[in-house]
Amino acid sequence: MQKIILVAETGSDIPADLARREGIYLVPMHVTMGEKTLDDGAFPSDEICAHYDRTGELPKTSGSTPEDFTKIFTQIRAEHPQAEILHLAYSASTTMSYQSAKVAAKGMEGIVSLDTKHVSAGQAAIVTTLAAFLREHPETTLDQAVQKAQELCRRARMCFVPDDLEYLRAGGRISNVVYYLGGRLLHLHPQVEVLEGNLVATKKYRGKLSKVVVELIQDYTRENNLDRACLWLLYTTGLPQEIQRLAEDTARACGFAEIRWLKAQGVITTHGGPSAIAVAGFAQG
């Protein structure tokens, strides 16, 4: 029986301690602030907002390089010589990481990369759920693990609501967000969904964030018929604790048995800005 090792990028926002417990290897993505490029997750995400406030320049993000993957793949081979590797990639529509992994794996046996078509909490939900499945079913083959991952990718749902639209505008990652610009005075908050790997503003909420968070969780749960076993909630730096408590209370009122909180690291903070909140789960059936 060969052990299957899961690999994901730091843009999944899986906490390092959780990754260690689950045996998940994280490959760094990168954030550039001024002349300095840092590994995502290697610095407090608060620095993203501080840099933007200080300079007016939004940091730039970049995906994992082939060298990043080569380093991790080599480490796994040294620590687990007989293991097979399944890389559950950050959406290939948004970054080069998936292609970098394919380049790094050339000439190496027993490595599969799968485009999850998700980012951040959506990717984290897929990776950690599969890790739990493999722990419970150690007899699973690599082909079976890929099939299970594909099923999770199809069922995964994620959206987020930013509090500050300026980061979306400056980042330019959401093609139709221009429709919502200027909405800050009207307290407009776009709901940004991950659809086929792309970030798309699909609807808008109006009002204070405390009101929007309740409506978002209720609507997204109902519209996507989310499995009530678990809901992933992600926040960026600056989100008030009272709104976090309100989000958790709303999720429990919707019937979720387990709620898992994640804090966004550098990549997602750069695109979502401060005080954003994301919701992720699995559609039933």
Tab-separated table of C-alpha atoms in Angstrom:
chain	number	residue	atom	x	y	z
A	1	MET	CA	0.000	0.000	0.000
A	2	GLN	CA	1.477	3.311	-1.096
A	3	LYS	CA	0.927	6.472	0.908
A	4	ILE	CA	-0.648	9.392	-0.953
A	5	ILE	CA	0.733	12.831	-0.109
A	6	LEU	CA	-1.405	15.884	-0.831
A	7	VAL	CA	0.145	19.133	-2.047
A	8	ALA	CA	-1.477	22.577	-2.328
A	9	GLU	CA	-0.379	26.182	-2.643
A	10	THR	CA	-0.315	28.615	0.271
A	11	GLY	CA	-3.058	30.537	-1.552
A	12	SER	CA	-5.403	27.835	-0.246
A	13	ASP	CA	-5.082	29.574	3.132
A	14	ILE	CA	-4.731	26.234	4.913
A	15	PRO	CA	-3.052	27.088	8.238
A	16	ALA	CA	0.476	25.705	8.553
A	17	ASP	CA	-0.337	23.819	11.754
A	18	LEU	CA	-3.368	22.140	10.155
A	19	ALA	CA	-1.257	21.215	7.112
A	20	ARG	CA	1.335	19.589	9.388
A	21	ARG	CA	-1.315	17.581	11.249
A	22	GLU	CA	-2.877	16.360	8.016
A	23	GLY	CA	0.432	15.716	6.252
A	24	ILE	CA	-0.344	18.303	3.551
A	25	TYR	CA	2.654	19.990	1.917
A	26	LEU	CA	2.218	23.671	1.059
A	27	VAL	CA	4.059	25.290	-1.855
A	28	PRO	CA	4.578	29.042	-1.491
A	29	MET	CA	2.944	31.578	-3.757
A	30	HIS	CA	4.485	35.056	-3.681
A	31	VAL	CA	3.670	38.673	-2.870
A	32	THR	CA	5.717	41.636	-4.076
A	33	MET	CA	5.670	44.902	-2.142
A	34	GLY	CA	7.845	47.547	-3.699
A	35	GLU	CA	11.245	45.988	-4.403
A	36	LYS	CA	10.703	43.077	-2.051
A	37	THR	CA	9.165	39.694	-2.970
A	38	LEU	CA	8.104	37.461	-0.096
A	39	ASP	CA	6.683	33.959	0.233
A	40	ASP	CA	2.967	33.996	0.913
A	41	GLY	CA	2.349	32.954	4.502
A	42	ALA	CA	5.818	33.993	5.658
A	43	PHE	CA	4.686	37.429	6.885
A	44	PRO	CA	1.577	38.897	8.597
A	45	SER	CA	-1.171	39.698	6.101
A	46	ASP	CA	-1.674	43.034	7.887
A	47	GLU	CA	1.444	44.216	6.040
A	48	ILE	CA	-0.494	44.116	2.748
A	49	CYS	CA	-2.964	46.748	3.912
A	50	ALA	CA	-0.290	48.784	5.703
A	51	HIS	CA	1.786	48.920	2.497
A	52	TYR	CA	-1.227	50.027	0.439
A	53	ASP	CA	-2.237	52.688	2.972
A	54	ARG	CA	1.334	53.982	3.142
A	55	THR	CA	2.206	54.010	-0.571
A	56	GLY	CA	-1.070	53.830	-2.488
A	57	GLU	CA	0.474	50.904	-4.369
A	58	LEU	CA	-1.281	47.556	-4.237
A	59	PRO	CA	1.159	44.644	-3.781
A	60	LYS	CA	1.417	42.196	-6.673
A	61	THR	CA	0.899	38.455	-6.374
A	62	SER	CA	2.477	35.643	-8.350
A	63	GLY	CA	2.038	31.900	-8.458
A	64	SER	CA	4.376	29.148	-7.371
A	65	THR	CA	7.306	28.593	-9.725
A	66	PRO	CA	8.634	25.277	-11.077
A	67	GLU	CA	11.542	25.679	-8.638
A	68	ASP	CA	9.097	25.972	-5.739
A	69	PHE	CA	7.452	22.693	-6.739
A	70	THR	CA	10.745	20.942	-7.426
A	71	LYS	CA	11.849	21.771	-3.882
A	72	ILE	CA	8.657	20.345	-2.344
A	73	PHE	CA	8.524	17.274	-4.587
A	74	THR	CA	12.172	16.518	-3.760
A	75	GLN	CA	11.470	16.943	-0.048
A	76	ILE	CA	8.510	14.537	-0.226
A	77	ARG	CA	10.574	11.944	-2.109
A	78	ALA	CA	13.297	12.171	0.551
A	79	GLU	CA	10.848	11.876	3.457
A	80	HIS	CA	8.433	9.390	1.848
A	81	PRO	CA	10.361	7.472	-0.838
A	82	GLN	CA	7.447	5.187	-1.732
A	83	ALA	CA	4.703	7.799	-1.644
A	84	GLU	CA	2.586	8.983	-4.545
A	85	ILE	CA	1.808	12.687	-4.810
A	86	LEU	CA	-1.493	14.374	-5.616
A	87	HIS	CA	-1.266	18.126	-6.195
A	88	LEU	CA	-4.661	19.836	-5.841
A	89	ALA	CA	-3.923	23.072	-7.629
A	90	TYR	CA	-5.052	26.658	-7.113
A	91	SER	CA	-7.268	27.650	-10.044
A	92	ALA	CA	-5.226	27.515	-13.250
A	93	SER	CA	-7.335	30.370	-14.658
A	94	THR	CA	-5.846	32.771	-12.145
A	95	THR	CA	-2.195	31.768	-11.742
A	96	MET	CA	0.687	29.812	-13.259
A	97	SER	CA	1.011	27.371	-10.334
A	98	TYR	CA	-0.702	24.428	-12.038
A	99	GLN	CA	1.575	24.691	-15.075
A	100	SER	CA	4.612	25.132	-12.829
A	101	ALA	CA	3.805	21.865	-11.078
A	102	LYS	CA	3.488	20.060	-14.413
A	103	VAL	CA	6.914	21.370	-15.454
A	104	ALA	CA	8.492	20.349	-12.139
A	105	ALA	CA	6.996	16.840	-12.309
A	106	LYS	CA	8.451	16.006	-15.746
A	107	GLY	CA	10.532	12.864	-15.473
A	108	MET	CA	9.177	12.058	-12.001
A	109	GLU	CA	6.862	9.089	-11.482
A	110	GLY	CA	3.778	8.973	-9.302
A	111	ILE	CA	2.846	12.674	-9.369
A	112	VAL	CA	-0.571	13.911	-10.515
A	113	SER	CA	-1.722	17.547	-10.646
A	114	LEU	CA	-5.431	18.366	-10.709
A	115	ASP	CA	-6.833	21.852	-11.294
A	116	THR	CA	-9.384	22.327	-8.511
A	117	LYS	CA	-10.773	25.443	-10.249
A	118	HIS	CA	-10.964	26.962	-6.786
A	119	VAL	CA	-8.974	29.354	-4.628
A	120	SER	CA	-8.578	30.091	-0.928
A	121	ALA	CA	-11.312	28.585	1.265
A	122	GLY	CA	-12.802	26.635	-1.644
A	123	GLN	CA	-9.464	24.964	-2.334
A	124	ALA	CA	-8.909	24.450	1.407
A	125	ALA	CA	-12.270	22.696	1.737
A	126	ILE	CA	-11.374	20.296	-1.091
A	127	VAL	CA	-7.863	19.528	0.156
A	128	THR	CA	-8.701	19.058	3.840
A	129	THR	CA	-11.818	16.992	3.074
A	130	LEU	CA	-9.795	14.694	0.845
A	131	ALA	CA	-7.078	14.436	3.526
A	132	ALA	CA	-9.707	13.263	6.026
A	133	PHE	CA	-11.063	10.774	3.476
A	134	LEU	CA	-7.593	9.308	2.874
A	135	ARG	CA	-6.986	9.015	6.593
A	136	GLU	CA	-10.227	7.060	6.965
A	137	HIS	CA	-9.579	4.984	3.826
A	138	PRO	CA	-5.829	4.261	3.720
A	139	GLU	CA	-6.389	1.603	1.054
A	140	THR	CA	-7.345	4.282	-1.507
A	141	THR	CA	-5.275	4.185	-4.700
A	142	LEU	CA	-4.012	7.280	-6.483
A	143	ASP	CA	-6.587	6.845	-9.264
A	144	GLN	CA	-9.361	6.568	-6.691
A	145	ALA	CA	-8.058	9.632	-4.849
A	146	VAL	CA	-8.132	11.601	-8.109
A	147	GLN	CA	-11.737	10.516	-8.730
A	148	LYS	CA	-12.727	11.540	-5.202
A	149	ALA	CA	-10.968	14.893	-5.650
A	150	GLN	CA	-12.776	15.501	-8.939
A	151	GLU	CA	-16.105	14.834	-7.229
A	152	LEU	CA	-15.245	17.298	-4.446
A	153	CYS	CA	-14.183	19.911	-7.002
A	154	ARG	CA	-17.520	19.595	-8.815
A	155	ARG	CA	-19.476	20.028	-5.572
A	156	ALA	CA	-17.348	22.775	-4.003
A	157	ARG	CA	-18.862	26.253	-3.817
A	158	MET	CA	-17.209	29.490	-2.676
A	159	CYS	CA	-17.985	33.171	-2.668
A	160	PHE	CA	-16.734	36.221	-0.831
A	161	VAL	CA	-17.883	39.740	-0.093
A	162	PRO	CA	-15.297	42.538	0.134
A	163	ASP	CA	-15.717	45.580	2.311
A	164	ASP	CA	-13.339	47.746	0.259
A	165	LEU	CA	-13.870	47.674	-3.516
A	166	GLU	CA	-10.649	49.585	-4.122
A	167	TYR	CA	-8.579	46.411	-3.824
A	168	LEU	CA	-10.680	44.668	-6.465
A	169	ARG	CA	-10.369	47.658	-8.770
A	170	ALA	CA	-6.630	47.982	-8.301
A	171	GLY	CA	-6.042	44.248	-8.647
A	172	GLY	CA	-8.034	43.926	-11.865
A	173	ARG	CA	-8.760	40.233	-11.287
A	174	ILE	CA	-12.548	40.504	-11.638
A	175	SER	CA	-13.615	41.498	-15.119
A	176	ASN	CA	-17.081	42.799	-14.312
A	177	VAL	CA	-16.421	44.509	-10.973
A	178	VAL	CA	-16.394	47.926	-12.691
A	179	TYR	CA	-20.191	47.713	-12.522
A	180	TYR	CA	-19.955	48.032	-8.738
A	181	LEU	CA	-17.351	50.767	-8.458
A	182	GLY	CA	-18.623	53.902	-6.851
A	183	GLY	CA	-20.924	51.777	-4.728
A	184	ARG	CA	-19.159	52.478	-1.458
A	185	LEU	CA	-21.301	55.556	-0.807
A	186	LEU	CA	-24.392	53.425	-1.391
A	187	HIS	CA	-23.021	50.634	0.852
A	188	LEU	CA	-22.949	48.209	-2.076
A	189	HIS	CA	-21.087	44.927	-1.645
A	190	PRO	CA	-20.626	42.608	-4.634
A	191	GLN	CA	-20.836	38.877	-4.056
A	192	VAL	CA	-17.818	37.439	-5.881
A	193	GLU	CA	-18.098	33.755	-6.775
A	194	VAL	CA	-15.541	31.295	-8.060
A	195	LEU	CA	-17.098	29.937	-11.255
A	196	GLU	CA	-15.119	27.482	-13.383
A	197	GLY	CA	-11.969	28.830	-11.806
A	198	ASN	CA	-12.721	32.505	-12.471
A	199	LEU	CA	-13.694	35.259	-10.037
A	200	VAL	CA	-17.030	36.745	-11.111
A	201	ALA	CA	-19.221	39.321	-9.387
A	202	THR	CA	-22.655	37.685	-9.524
A	203	LYS	CA	-24.955	39.807	-7.369
A	204	LYS	CA	-24.889	42.732	-4.987
A	205	TYR	CA	-25.899	43.356	-1.414
A	206	ARG	CA	-26.737	46.729	0.048
A	207	GLY	CA	-26.260	47.870	3.617
A	208	LYS	CA	-23.773	47.588	6.427
A	209	LEU	CA	-21.483	44.570	6.449
A	210	SER	CA	-23.184	43.218	9.572
A	211	LYS	CA	-26.459	42.971	7.633
A	212	VAL	CA	-24.805	41.710	4.465
A	213	VAL	CA	-23.003	38.822	6.214
A	214	VAL	CA	-26.257	37.396	7.567
A	215	GLU	CA	-28.008	37.619	4.191
A	216	LEU	CA	-24.984	36.207	2.359
A	217	ILE	CA	-24.737	33.059	4.478
A	218	GLN	CA	-28.479	32.449	4.412
A	219	ASP	CA	-28.787	33.031	0.662
A	220	TYR	CA	-25.667	31.115	-0.366
A	221	THR	CA	-26.595	28.134	1.795
A	222	ARG	CA	-30.098	27.957	0.350
A	223	GLU	CA	-29.249	28.711	-3.285
A	224	ASN	CA	-26.475	26.102	-3.415
A	225	ASN	CA	-28.143	23.523	-1.166
A	226	LEU	CA	-24.962	23.274	0.880
A	227	ASP	CA	-24.228	20.142	2.874
A	228	ARG	CA	-24.830	21.085	6.502
A	229	ALA	CA	-21.999	18.886	7.793
A	230	CYS	CA	-19.440	21.689	7.562
A	231	LEU	CA	-19.097	25.314	6.480
A	232	TRP	CA	-15.774	27.064	5.932
A	233	LEU	CA	-15.641	30.768	6.796
A	234	LEU	CA	-12.627	32.854	5.857
A	235	TYR	CA	-11.849	36.416	6.859
A	236	THR	CA	-9.226	38.969	5.981
A	237	THR	CA	-7.440	41.194	8.465
A	238	GLY	CA	-9.595	43.877	10.039
A	239	LEU	CA	-12.916	42.021	10.101
A	240	PRO	CA	-14.468	42.935	13.473
A	241	GLN	CA	-14.942	40.104	15.943
A	242	GLU	CA	-18.606	40.959	16.362
A	243	ILE	CA	-19.147	40.285	12.644
A	244	GLN	CA	-17.247	37.008	12.948
A	245	ARG	CA	-19.531	36.003	15.827
A	246	LEU	CA	-22.581	37.066	13.820
A	247	ALA	CA	-21.413	34.963	10.860
A	248	GLU	CA	-20.906	31.909	13.067
A	249	ASP	CA	-24.280	32.348	14.783
A	250	THR	CA	-25.966	32.630	11.386
A	251	ALA	CA	-24.217	29.493	10.118
A	252	ARG	CA	-25.328	27.535	13.181
A	253	ALA	CA	-28.889	28.812	12.754
A	254	CYS	CA	-28.737	27.493	9.175
A	255	GLY	CA	-28.006	24.041	10.603
A	256	PHE	CA	-24.257	23.613	10.061
A	257	ALA	CA	-22.833	21.043	12.443
A	258	GLU	CA	-19.243	22.254	12.128
A	259	ILE	CA	-17.807	25.663	11.281
A	260	ARG	CA	-14.141	26.004	10.334
A	261	TRP	CA	-12.524	29.426	10.351
A	262	LEU	CA	-9.576	30.357	8.166
A	263	LYS	CA	-7.639	33.622	8.053
A	264	ALA	CA	-6.561	34.822	4.621
A	265	GLN	CA	-2.849	35.159	4.012
A	266	GLY	CA	-1.090	37.548	1.659
A	267	VAL	CA	-2.408	36.505	-1.757
A	268	ILE	CA	-6.109	36.621	-0.921
A	269	THR	CA	-5.752	39.740	1.244
A	270	THR	CA	-4.161	41.496	-1.737
A	271	HIS	CA	-7.227	40.780	-3.883
A	272	GLY	CA	-9.984	40.961	-1.271
A	273	GLY	CA	-8.746	43.820	0.881
A	274	PRO	CA	-9.384	44.235	4.604
A	275	SER	CA	-12.558	43.099	6.375
A	276	ALA	CA	-13.659	40.708	3.625
A	277	ILE	CA	-15.452	37.460	4.428
A	278	ALA	CA	-15.752	34.274	2.374
A	279	VAL	CA	-18.087	31.288	2.558
A	280	ALA	CA	-17.254	27.828	1.243
A	281	GLY	CA	-18.949	24.447	1.359
A	282	PHE	CA	-20.133	21.503	-0.709
A	283	ALA	CA	-23.372	21.277	-2.621
A	284	GLN	CA	-25.334	18.180	-1.619
A	285	GLY	CA	-25.663	15.314	-4.068
